XYZ file of C-alpha atoms in Angstrom:
759
model
C 0.091 -0.036 -0.015
C 2.174 3.047 -1.251
C -0.326 5.625 0.077
C -2.792 5.786 3.007
C -5.167 8.515 3.657
C -5.446 9.999 7.112
C -9.082 9.270 7.148
C -8.346 5.453 6.896
C -5.514 5.412 9.533
C -5.769 4.448 13.271
C -3.207 3.859 16.053
C -2.944 0.260 15.096
C -1.163 1.306 11.833
C 1.944 2.702 13.460
C 4.115 0.171 11.807
C 2.971 1.370 8.424
C 2.483 5.065 8.895
C 4.747 5.887 11.858
C 3.965 7.656 15.026
C 3.066 11.076 13.535
C 0.954 9.491 10.861
C -0.829 7.340 13.315
C -1.646 10.200 15.620
C -2.978 12.291 12.894
C -5.106 9.491 11.690
C -6.463 8.845 15.101
C -7.344 12.610 15.431
C -9.050 12.498 12.018
C -11.038 9.456 12.876
C -12.289 11.049 16.093
C -13.849 13.863 14.060
C -11.289 16.445 15.129
C -10.368 19.302 12.702
C -7.283 17.859 11.029
C -5.956 19.308 7.739
C -6.604 16.743 5.101
C -3.631 14.601 3.795
C -2.095 11.217 3.246
C 0.922 9.221 4.203
C 3.533 7.734 1.975
C 3.844 4.526 3.919
C 6.916 2.927 5.398
C 6.231 0.062 2.830
C 6.980 2.471 0.110
C 10.390 3.457 1.433
C 11.329 -0.191 1.926
C 10.089 -1.053 -1.611
C 12.068 1.963 -3.010
C 15.463 0.896 -1.440
C 14.856 -2.903 -2.304
C 13.485 -2.610 -5.931
C 16.046 -0.120 -6.875
C 18.815 -2.314 -5.467
C 20.442 0.119 -3.076
C 19.366 -1.406 0.302
C 22.496 -3.518 0.830
C 24.834 -0.718 -0.069
C 22.888 1.705 1.994
C 23.089 -0.302 5.100
C 26.713 -1.254 4.573
C 27.378 2.613 4.341
C 26.131 3.343 7.712
C 27.584 0.414 9.504
C 30.587 2.371 10.827
C 32.224 3.258 14.172
C 30.278 5.928 15.550
C 33.239 7.120 17.693
C 34.965 7.917 14.406
C 33.541 11.288 13.439
C 35.061 11.361 9.978
C 33.584 7.878 9.263
C 30.205 9.044 10.486
C 30.092 12.105 8.238
C 31.070 10.043 5.330
C 28.375 7.494 6.206
C 25.760 10.330 6.097
C 27.078 11.569 2.782
C 26.935 8.212 1.109
C 23.495 7.362 2.372
C 22.098 10.667 1.332
C 23.584 10.451 -2.105
C 22.304 6.949 -2.657
C 18.760 8.010 -1.860
C 18.660 11.361 -3.618
C 20.519 10.100 -6.740
C 18.194 7.153 -7.300
C 15.188 7.555 -9.533
C 11.670 6.785 -8.334
C 10.075 3.670 -9.830
C 7.443 4.816 -12.190
C 4.415 3.076 -10.381
C 5.371 4.668 -7.005
C 5.812 8.064 -8.566
C 2.373 7.956 -10.074
C 0.686 6.703 -6.846
C 2.157 9.631 -4.870
C 1.247 12.250 -7.448
C -2.210 10.825 -7.910
C -2.739 11.118 -4.259
C -1.590 14.784 -4.304
C -3.822 15.598 -7.031
C -6.798 14.170 -5.104
C -6.202 16.893 -2.578
C -7.643 19.204 -5.302
C -6.706 22.752 -5.966
C -2.947 22.314 -6.392
C -2.308 22.950 -2.701
C 0.795 23.832 -0.711
C 1.623 20.937 1.558
C 3.814 20.032 4.489
C 5.971 17.119 4.118
C 6.801 15.456 7.411
C 8.905 12.607 8.396
C 7.138 9.796 10.536
C 9.632 7.185 11.573
C 8.216 4.029 12.685
C 10.504 4.107 15.855
C 9.271 7.423 17.097
C 7.818 7.955 20.494
C 8.657 4.506 21.918
C 8.426 4.046 25.649
C 12.192 3.466 26.039
C 13.745 5.598 23.094
C 12.636 8.882 21.401
C 13.753 9.683 18.009
C 11.874 12.979 17.887
C 13.571 15.947 16.086
C 15.919 13.597 14.183
C 14.138 13.405 10.793
C 13.159 16.271 8.366
C 10.041 18.365 8.021
C 9.550 20.582 4.872
C 6.917 23.285 4.735
C 5.147 25.045 1.835
C 5.873 22.371 -0.767
C 4.249 22.346 -4.258
C 3.647 19.307 -6.616
C 7.035 20.261 -8.464
C 9.072 19.660 -5.294
C 7.072 16.859 -3.631
C 8.855 13.710 -4.816
C 12.271 15.389 -3.962
C 11.150 16.403 -0.414
C 9.830 12.909 0.419
C 13.224 11.455 -0.570
C 14.945 14.070 1.453
C 12.787 12.842 4.459
C 14.002 9.322 3.919
C 17.596 10.558 3.560
C 17.117 12.247 6.921
C 16.838 8.812 8.507
C 20.679 8.572 8.018
C 21.980 11.941 9.404
C 24.975 11.625 11.722
C 22.945 12.195 14.806
C 20.339 9.538 13.722
C 22.900 7.009 12.924
C 24.725 7.594 16.103
C 21.558 7.525 18.300
C 20.170 4.331 16.725
C 23.503 2.571 17.304
C 23.704 3.816 20.908
C 20.130 2.567 21.584
C 20.677 -0.910 19.779
C 18.417 -0.197 16.909
C 19.543 -2.014 13.812
C 19.533 0.357 10.892
C 17.985 -2.192 8.488
C 15.066 -2.600 10.975
C 13.866 1.044 11.176
C 11.523 2.290 8.349
C 10.178 5.724 7.741
C 6.886 6.969 6.481
C 6.083 10.528 5.234
C 2.988 12.524 5.989
C 1.917 14.844 3.165
C -0.700 17.257 4.491
C -2.332 20.455 3.275
C -0.785 23.502 4.798
C -2.642 25.601 7.129
C -1.508 29.384 6.527
C -1.974 30.136 10.309
C -2.817 33.621 11.352
C -2.119 32.484 14.986
C -0.756 29.241 16.301
C 0.782 27.524 19.253
C 0.547 24.522 21.654
C -1.517 23.479 24.415
C -1.359 20.959 27.319
C -4.839 19.509 27.993
C -3.719 19.040 31.598
C -0.896 20.508 33.681
C 2.259 18.833 32.351
C 3.798 18.437 35.744
C 0.936 17.726 38.029
C -1.937 16.423 35.823
C -4.173 18.981 37.323
C -7.210 19.826 35.202
C -5.692 23.096 33.886
C -5.376 23.810 30.157
C -1.997 25.496 29.438
C -1.914 27.294 26.146
C 0.928 29.151 24.430
C 0.050 31.278 21.342
C 1.792 33.585 18.843
C 1.163 35.227 15.663
C 1.759 33.372 12.353
C 2.924 29.801 11.885
C 3.681 27.611 14.849
C 7.525 27.162 13.950
C 8.247 30.350 15.887
C 6.765 28.824 19.193
C 8.139 25.341 18.683
C 11.693 26.521 17.850
C 11.639 29.071 20.718
C 12.482 32.070 18.493
C 9.400 33.969 20.003
C 8.198 34.313 23.590
C 4.400 33.419 23.207
C 1.508 34.491 25.281
C 0.649 32.095 28.168
C -2.998 31.214 29.186
C -4.113 29.123 31.913
C -7.603 27.929 31.952
C -8.992 26.179 35.052
C -11.149 23.395 33.724
C -12.654 22.793 37.082
C -14.006 26.347 37.800
C -14.526 26.788 33.929
C -12.660 30.181 33.920
C -9.450 31.813 32.653
C -7.246 31.747 35.614
C -4.055 33.577 34.305
C -3.140 35.495 31.205
C 0.485 36.506 30.444
C 0.829 38.746 27.286
C 4.395 38.597 25.930
C 6.073 41.005 23.641
C 6.126 38.993 20.413
C 8.685 40.511 18.103
C 8.925 38.008 15.384
C 6.577 35.572 13.512
C 6.937 32.901 10.963
C 4.973 33.376 7.742
C 4.990 31.917 4.248
C 6.890 33.917 1.673
C 4.622 34.347 -1.341
C 7.520 34.498 -3.849
C 9.741 31.658 -2.632
C 7.163 29.531 -0.800
C 9.575 29.263 2.022
C 8.919 29.881 5.786
C 10.570 32.930 6.918
C 10.692 35.211 9.937
C 9.137 38.605 9.752
C 8.762 41.288 12.352
C 5.396 41.436 14.061
C 3.767 44.830 13.364
C 4.160 47.202 16.160
C 0.450 47.404 17.051
C 0.307 43.645 17.436
C 3.572 43.029 19.457
C 1.936 43.473 22.766
C -1.566 42.656 21.839
C -3.160 39.500 23.353
C -3.332 36.790 20.677
C -6.337 34.758 21.739
C -9.697 36.057 22.705
C -11.556 34.321 25.526
C -13.885 32.492 23.182
C -11.046 31.008 21.202
C -9.436 29.731 24.465
C -12.855 28.046 25.206
C -12.943 26.510 21.836
C -9.487 25.188 22.268
C -10.462 23.895 25.720
C -13.394 21.972 24.122
C -11.123 20.373 21.377
C -8.397 19.648 24.038
C -10.897 17.813 26.226
C -12.018 15.796 23.204
C -8.392 14.886 22.318
C -7.699 13.950 26.043
C -10.969 11.844 26.279
C -10.118 10.054 22.990
C -6.609 9.109 24.128
C -7.519 8.488 27.673
C -4.848 10.807 28.985
C -3.275 14.400 28.934
C -2.037 15.495 25.559
C 0.487 17.917 24.121
C -1.270 19.433 21.120
C -0.098 21.678 18.290
C -2.853 23.836 16.874
C -3.418 26.581 14.371
C -6.210 29.173 13.638
C -7.022 30.611 10.215
C -10.113 32.548 9.241
C -11.665 31.750 12.644
C -11.325 27.929 12.271
C -9.086 25.859 14.646
C -6.970 22.945 13.242
C -5.185 20.291 15.155
C -1.788 19.648 13.795
C -0.294 17.049 16.086
C -0.893 15.432 19.428
C 1.324 13.376 21.748
C 0.879 12.139 25.182
C 2.360 14.222 28.021
C 5.057 12.073 29.694
C 6.336 14.480 32.471
C 3.505 13.885 34.904
C 4.918 12.160 38.011
C 3.105 8.998 39.084
C 3.160 10.060 42.680
C 2.585 13.769 42.441
C -0.446 13.795 44.646
C 0.927 11.461 47.312
C 4.393 12.564 47.981
C 6.100 11.532 51.260
C 5.636 14.220 53.914
C 8.251 14.902 56.560
C 6.715 17.314 59.111
C 9.206 18.891 61.599
C 12.380 17.271 61.402
C 13.318 15.187 64.590
C 9.826 16.223 66.151
C 11.362 19.277 67.765
C 14.608 21.195 68.556
C 15.334 18.993 71.587
C 16.197 16.248 69.142
C 18.636 18.264 67.048
C 22.108 16.656 66.943
C 24.033 19.085 64.673
C 23.059 22.118 62.559
C 24.375 24.070 59.609
C 23.264 25.496 56.227
C 20.176 24.042 54.670
C 21.562 23.891 51.225
C 19.208 21.504 49.482
C 15.544 21.597 50.470
C 13.389 18.782 51.747
C 13.531 16.164 54.449
C 14.851 12.626 54.671
C 15.324 9.871 57.149
C 18.020 7.232 56.916
C 20.986 5.292 58.216
C 24.241 7.267 58.800
C 27.107 6.144 56.608
C 30.222 8.160 57.639
C 32.557 8.537 54.676
C 36.164 9.722 55.538
C 37.974 8.113 52.569
C 36.926 7.469 48.924
C 37.289 3.620 49.576
C 34.506 3.803 51.918
C 31.854 4.823 49.365
C 30.757 1.257 48.727
C 29.038 1.103 52.183
C 26.551 3.773 50.999
C 23.314 1.989 50.013
C 20.032 3.262 48.658
C 18.408 5.615 51.029
C 21.415 6.099 53.436
C 22.501 9.467 54.777
C 26.033 10.351 53.751
C 27.958 12.194 56.428
C 31.405 13.428 55.340
C 33.804 16.143 55.860
C 33.106 17.586 52.254
C 32.057 15.915 48.957
C 34.187 15.634 45.813
C 33.242 14.661 42.238
C 34.278 11.122 43.023
C 31.381 10.789 45.408
C 28.609 11.583 42.903
C 27.569 7.852 42.239
C 27.246 7.459 46.056
C 25.361 10.694 46.324
C 22.913 9.527 43.761
C 22.050 6.516 46.042
C 21.791 8.539 49.022
C 18.584 9.927 50.623
C 20.387 12.929 52.272
C 23.902 14.515 52.664
C 25.558 15.984 55.724
C 28.827 17.747 55.779
C 31.242 19.312 58.102
C 32.469 22.018 55.622
C 31.141 24.007 52.718
C 28.611 26.562 52.088
C 25.669 27.249 49.525
C 28.104 27.121 46.585
C 29.963 24.050 47.684
C 30.100 20.866 45.642
C 27.848 19.100 48.106
C 25.273 22.009 47.954
C 25.124 22.302 44.097
C 25.032 18.564 43.355
C 22.524 17.789 46.111
C 20.004 20.418 44.718
C 20.404 19.194 41.194
C 19.901 15.555 42.299
C 16.943 16.584 44.358
C 18.752 15.112 47.600
C 18.144 17.076 50.888
C 21.390 18.424 52.309
C 22.934 20.226 55.294
C 26.326 21.500 54.912
C 28.867 23.487 57.155
C 27.884 21.718 60.398
C 31.538 21.624 61.631
C 31.095 18.555 63.670
C 28.768 15.899 61.828
C 31.533 13.372 61.345
C 32.408 13.512 64.913
C 28.860 13.643 66.270
C 27.029 11.220 64.154
C 27.934 7.529 64.138
C 27.697 4.636 61.532
C 24.287 2.831 61.674
C 22.628 5.658 63.577
C 19.015 6.514 62.346
C 18.554 10.277 61.803
C 16.271 12.819 59.967
C 17.713 15.788 58.223
C 15.909 19.050 57.205
C 17.528 20.612 54.211
C 15.233 23.749 54.657
C 16.159 24.488 58.256
C 19.635 23.070 58.264
C 19.240 20.547 61.068
C 19.987 16.952 61.650
C 17.832 15.229 64.295
C 17.901 12.037 66.208
C 15.675 9.224 64.970
C 13.471 8.388 62.060
C 10.356 10.097 63.651
C 9.877 12.746 61.059
C 9.501 10.360 58.246
C 8.976 6.790 59.143
C 10.351 4.593 56.418
C 8.396 1.572 55.241
C 9.658 -1.895 56.225
C 12.588 -3.051 54.302
C 13.436 0.525 53.296
C 16.526 2.241 54.440
C 15.235 5.772 54.183
C 12.783 8.091 52.553
C 12.767 11.636 51.455
C 10.161 14.273 50.668
C 10.321 16.151 47.299
C 12.557 19.137 47.604
C 10.846 20.838 44.733
C 7.393 21.074 46.127
C 5.893 20.871 49.641
C 3.575 17.773 50.083
C 0.122 18.321 48.656
C 1.152 21.419 46.673
C 1.235 21.784 42.848
C 3.798 23.735 40.927
C 2.579 26.890 39.317
C 2.419 26.756 35.534
C 5.422 27.871 33.761
C 5.030 31.583 33.058
C 6.143 33.023 29.734
C 8.740 35.747 30.188
C 10.698 37.959 27.819
C 13.744 37.257 30.075
C 14.732 33.643 29.443
C 14.933 31.683 32.683
C 17.457 28.875 32.252
C 19.019 26.325 34.704
C 22.522 25.428 35.835
C 23.486 21.727 35.554
C 26.740 20.306 37.103
C 26.358 16.756 36.300
C 24.793 14.932 33.398
C 22.728 12.699 35.767
C 20.764 15.733 36.648
C 19.747 16.775 33.160
C 16.280 14.979 32.981
C 15.227 16.529 36.347
C 16.480 19.896 35.243
C 14.733 19.791 31.933
C 11.475 18.930 33.490
C 11.402 22.411 35.193
C 10.425 23.890 32.005
C 13.689 25.942 31.873
C 14.470 27.770 28.514
C 17.779 25.931 28.349
C 20.942 25.370 30.294
C 22.761 28.501 31.318
C 25.773 26.646 32.716
C 26.962 22.985 32.190
C 30.215 22.418 34.036
C 32.764 20.356 32.234
C 35.001 19.976 35.220
C 32.602 17.608 36.920
C 32.742 15.369 33.900
C 36.412 15.246 34.096
C 36.869 14.886 37.781
C 34.309 12.145 38.049
C 36.785 10.020 35.917
C 39.083 10.144 39.113
C 41.993 10.966 36.812
C 43.493 14.263 35.551
C 43.116 14.773 31.782
C 46.736 14.013 31.251
C 46.608 10.664 33.160
C 43.261 9.746 31.408
C 44.726 10.422 27.998
C 47.927 8.468 28.863
C 45.906 5.550 30.148
C 43.098 5.426 27.563
C 44.092 7.572 24.607
C 42.910 11.000 23.364
C 39.816 9.612 21.445
C 38.446 8.054 24.707
C 38.973 11.238 26.533
C 37.052 13.149 23.687
C 34.409 10.625 23.752
C 33.997 10.821 27.502
C 33.188 14.509 27.127
C 30.942 13.938 24.235
C 28.897 11.358 25.966
C 28.344 13.515 29.122
C 27.569 16.716 27.162
C 25.293 14.639 24.804
C 23.180 13.457 27.726
C 22.329 16.981 28.667
C 21.866 18.180 25.013
C 19.517 15.349 24.314
C 17.373 16.111 27.498
C 16.910 19.794 26.425
C 16.948 19.680 22.714
C 16.289 22.036 20.830
C 16.760 24.317 23.956
C 20.355 25.641 24.218
C 23.032 24.096 26.409
C 25.660 26.553 27.273
C 28.591 24.320 28.160
C 31.721 25.767 30.021
C 35.176 24.419 29.347
C 37.377 23.215 32.033
C 37.598 25.300 35.283
C 39.022 23.125 37.983
C 41.479 24.617 40.450
C 44.778 22.880 41.219
C 43.619 21.633 44.579
C 40.901 19.600 43.106
C 43.176 18.094 40.331
C 45.753 17.179 42.924
C 43.345 14.784 44.655
C 43.029 12.741 41.301
C 45.104 9.960 39.858
C 47.977 11.681 38.082
C 47.574 14.848 40.251
C 50.996 14.756 42.163
C 52.414 17.060 39.499
C 49.930 19.706 40.116
C 51.465 23.043 41.572
C 50.767 23.787 45.229
C 49.065 27.164 45.422
C 48.386 29.134 48.555
C 44.953 30.347 47.144
C 44.043 28.038 44.031
C 40.892 30.051 43.375
C 43.257 32.912 42.352
C 45.598 30.585 40.450
C 46.114 28.181 37.594
C 42.516 27.481 36.497
C 39.948 28.417 33.708
C 41.281 29.734 30.467
C 44.717 30.327 32.224
C 45.184 26.531 32.161
C 43.480 26.076 28.790
C 45.688 28.438 26.988
C 48.833 27.296 28.688
C 48.146 23.681 27.979
C 46.984 23.762 24.258
C 47.066 20.083 23.538
C 44.539 19.095 26.335
C 42.441 22.296 25.460
C 42.459 21.137 21.793
C 40.861 17.926 22.921
C 38.017 19.660 24.775
C 37.285 21.563 21.561
C 37.456 18.455 19.537
C 34.624 17.172 21.648
C 32.571 20.125 20.719
C 33.399 19.797 17.145
C 32.208 16.176 17.141
C 28.859 17.235 18.914
C 28.284 19.694 16.187
C 28.998 16.984 13.634
C 26.461 14.743 15.253
C 23.795 17.372 14.868
C 23.737 18.897 18.373
C 23.384 22.622 17.222
C 21.916 23.516 20.608
C 25.410 23.135 22.236
C 26.960 26.579 23.068
C 30.668 26.987 24.136
C 31.487 29.205 27.188
C 34.967 30.106 28.353
C 35.709 30.729 32.043
C 37.898 33.308 33.857
C 38.855 35.581 31.084
C 40.323 38.935 31.863
C 40.545 40.842 28.648
C 40.016 40.864 24.830
C 43.456 39.339 24.437
C 42.317 36.316 26.270
C 39.128 36.118 24.102
C 40.916 36.516 20.796
C 43.272 33.665 21.797
C 40.322 31.467 22.516
C 38.667 32.366 19.324
C 41.768 31.403 17.396
C 41.899 28.063 19.304
C 38.370 27.364 18.186
C 39.238 28.003 14.580
C 42.365 25.819 14.831
C 40.019 23.021 16.213
C 37.786 23.400 13.088
C 34.938 25.201 14.890
C 33.710 28.382 12.905
C 33.065 31.120 15.572
C 30.734 32.746 13.011
C 28.320 29.647 12.762
C 28.435 28.365 16.384
C 27.305 30.431 19.516
C 30.038 31.103 21.938
C 30.769 33.432 24.876
C 32.839 33.964 27.960
C 32.279 34.318 31.683
C 32.564 37.615 33.269
C 33.964 36.677 36.775
C 36.674 39.327 37.558
C 36.597 43.050 37.789
C 39.030 43.201 35.038
C 36.812 41.471 32.523
C 33.709 43.621 33.557
C 35.811 46.766 33.076
C 36.893 45.348 29.630
C 33.504 44.572 28.405
C 33.531 47.029 25.449
C 36.832 45.540 23.930
C 35.485 41.988 24.697
C 32.284 42.615 22.921
C 34.351 43.820 19.894
C 35.892 40.323 19.486
C 32.757 38.806 17.834
C 31.377 36.748 20.686
C 27.582 36.099 21.106
C 27.174 36.349 24.836
C 28.646 36.873 28.243
C 27.632 35.329 31.346
C 28.218 36.540 34.857
C 29.789 34.325 37.443
C 28.739 36.030 40.427
C 30.196 33.657 42.883
C 33.766 34.596 41.665
C 32.996 38.141 40.642
C 31.908 38.943 44.344
C 34.795 37.318 45.945
C 37.373 39.038 43.706
C 35.503 42.338 44.020
C 35.236 42.207 47.728
C 38.478 40.237 48.503
C 36.362 37.657 50.437
C 37.003 33.987 50.102
C 33.660 32.532 49.877
C 34.726 29.216 51.382
C 36.459 30.864 54.332
C 34.091 30.852 57.418
C 36.018 33.644 59.128
C 35.072 36.091 56.364
C 32.008 34.453 54.826
C 29.802 36.798 56.574
C 31.218 39.656 54.535
C 30.405 37.819 51.115
C 27.464 39.714 49.523
C 26.604 39.472 45.805
C 24.240 42.406 46.277
C 27.015 44.656 47.459
C 26.723 48.206 45.555
C 30.170 47.693 43.923
C 29.237 44.264 42.542
C 25.851 45.533 41.211
C 27.508 48.547 39.556
C 29.831 46.187 37.704
C 26.964 44.112 36.531
C 24.702 47.004 35.392
C 27.484 48.753 33.465
C 28.526 45.541 31.686
C 24.909 44.975 30.857
C 24.577 48.358 29.270
C 27.865 47.923 27.412
C 26.688 44.612 25.958
C 23.174 45.904 25.107
C 24.952 48.611 22.910
C 27.102 45.944 21.191
C 24.090 43.578 20.682
C 25.677 40.918 22.803
C 23.397 38.891 25.010
C 24.001 38.774 28.772
C 23.298 36.146 31.469
C 23.943 35.251 35.034
C 24.661 31.743 36.148
C 26.087 32.141 39.661
C 24.427 31.343 42.893
C 22.970 35.006 42.915
C 20.680 34.068 40.058
C 18.558 32.145 42.574
C 17.964 35.341 44.618
C 14.724 37.275 44.059
C 16.423 40.584 44.631
C 19.266 39.846 42.209
C 16.686 38.779 39.663
C 14.944 42.015 40.026
C 18.050 44.135 39.767
C 19.245 42.468 36.652
C 16.061 42.253 34.714
C 15.533 45.988 35.450
C 19.039 46.594 34.137
C 18.057 44.600 30.825
C 19.769 41.208 31.299
C 18.865 38.670 28.512
C 18.670 35.465 30.636
C 19.130 34.327 34.144
C 20.188 30.774 35.136
C 19.434 29.736 38.667
C 20.097 26.291 40.256
C 17.444 23.559 39.541
C 15.572 24.051 42.807
C 15.012 27.786 42.205
C 13.829 27.713 38.541
C 10.038 27.795 39.413
C 10.481 30.746 41.852
C 12.725 32.746 39.387
C 10.109 32.220 36.599
C 7.406 33.668 38.789
C 9.822 36.641 40.043
C 10.824 37.304 36.384
C 7.140 37.530 35.396
C 6.337 39.865 38.316
C 9.197 42.229 37.399
C 8.432 42.330 33.779
C 4.736 43.069 34.473
C 5.713 45.828 36.860
C 8.178 47.306 34.164
C 5.410 47.169 31.587
C 2.860 48.812 33.900
C 5.447 51.597 34.677
C 5.818 52.415 30.968
C 2.030 53.002 30.372
C 1.215 54.872 33.633
């Protein structure tokens, strides 16, 4: 069956029409308003490659070592050429064109890949195959073949091989559907995507939906309470661009939204109610919450796609509750800083040496002087973490927040006071460790339980507000990527490379000596790819290596590291990178390989620059590694007063963004070691001198059209968020536990600024 009409397709046809085709067929069969169209079936693709005799050569071409980036690139080129250069069999060509003609009126159509392995429970191939819009009869056959060829991009080949899918077992169908020249469009969740609450969440913008899906425009956000049958919240964004069809070329292009429409509400109340009605029908049909793409033209609503919402937690409504830790202050054993929120009960496992990590089991409480990257596997097993040393920006604090593990740091005496096998309860909000498991009594057979640090028991997170200021998230370890992505953040503002390196237990030099340079590059690629996949197509800003010498000295091969009185002021960041070009080149090769694999959402960020001379040297290193600075987004950290005061010349180097590291900028401006408890009370990111450096740098960057961001600890503080949004910062990137609060704070500040301009 070369062609199947949407009106004849159901969910049972997924092997023939792919995930996208089956979904559209289901919607059509349910009587929902879906633009008419047909599917060029997977059988047609299979017949094409077999009858033309290219199948064997095609699958041989892509049977390569995916660790070899050159071989991978050649595989894509060979597969693409085979498919595009092979002529259509006459009978297939006639069947497809006849189906197009049956659409009547010589319509413009969308040609969309629909792979048979899409949207599986244990693997997602979404976004790996092509979609072509505004296609006419003349180009239809070519675009269908290009969809087939996109089954063999470098990224798709790599992903299938990693997931264990045989290339010759995955087929691809192609949806050909009448284009809707939308006046307004967007997406809607038929129920709240985090909690499953009966709230319709709608995002809407002018023009075609590509602007919303790609993230090039901040859409309006509407929250409709289906229980009370009323519109609960409206956030009207400034919509500067829209995607439209170019009448001359037929291509989709971005145009500026007319001034009078930029701040106008896209959807009227009656349109939201109409979307609500259709959304409930879709949800009823599938028996669960749906993520729906929609478009409106001439007052009519069309359903363009629907997929199940998979981010709703199974136990959202029944999270464990902790109450007051230890039942009262009389039971408190030690206290410190509550650095990762939530409560947890479990058995103490004191770790004083790395060889003791094996004794930490699921649900235990790790008690240690301070954590290191080597401890991350054990930290993932633990229900809670307590340290003698460290502050809110320590390794333990950062990693615990990202993993969602309650933590208390800086207790001074936990390792001396708490004993192995002792049962305790920790409160990561109040910073106390109490005697006994009374606060959260674990079930029989469990070693410990923890309440969710993201939300109090019984509460539901607020819907993600849409803001002109992007709210991203910091990620320290790849294992935390999925949890970070589920916050709804607009991307990753800081992904730390050093944790990927330190977790190997070896210095880069020793790792390369033991395993080879390719293994080192692949180690970085795999770690960064985990985060890039979780956030795709949202940007992932990845910082190159920034580990001080004292951290390297603890690793295998670290005996040659210099001994520095204050490593934070020493041989780290780009100082090390530019001084050790061979190792730095391997880091850049990892980025190059990621780009070759199709991860165009990865951005490069360089730490601890002082001036334009540093930045130009880094730019030259990128070019030497085969990375085009004009085609890839890259930038630097502003962490020293020198770099802040050199902002104008730094912007002139051609970079795309700067990002404030307020942790270091504050300590270097105030001469306060943030890890020194004797002076830590003088550490203040909101000090007038720090704020002056931030504001003046933002102003300079705005004049140079360079984006600005903040990714330090201060990005989680409401006052800092207010200060920087008012100054005009482009994005803020808090820690994972603060994303929801910062989203709401950004919305409040922007609304106030908007009101101030019209009063």
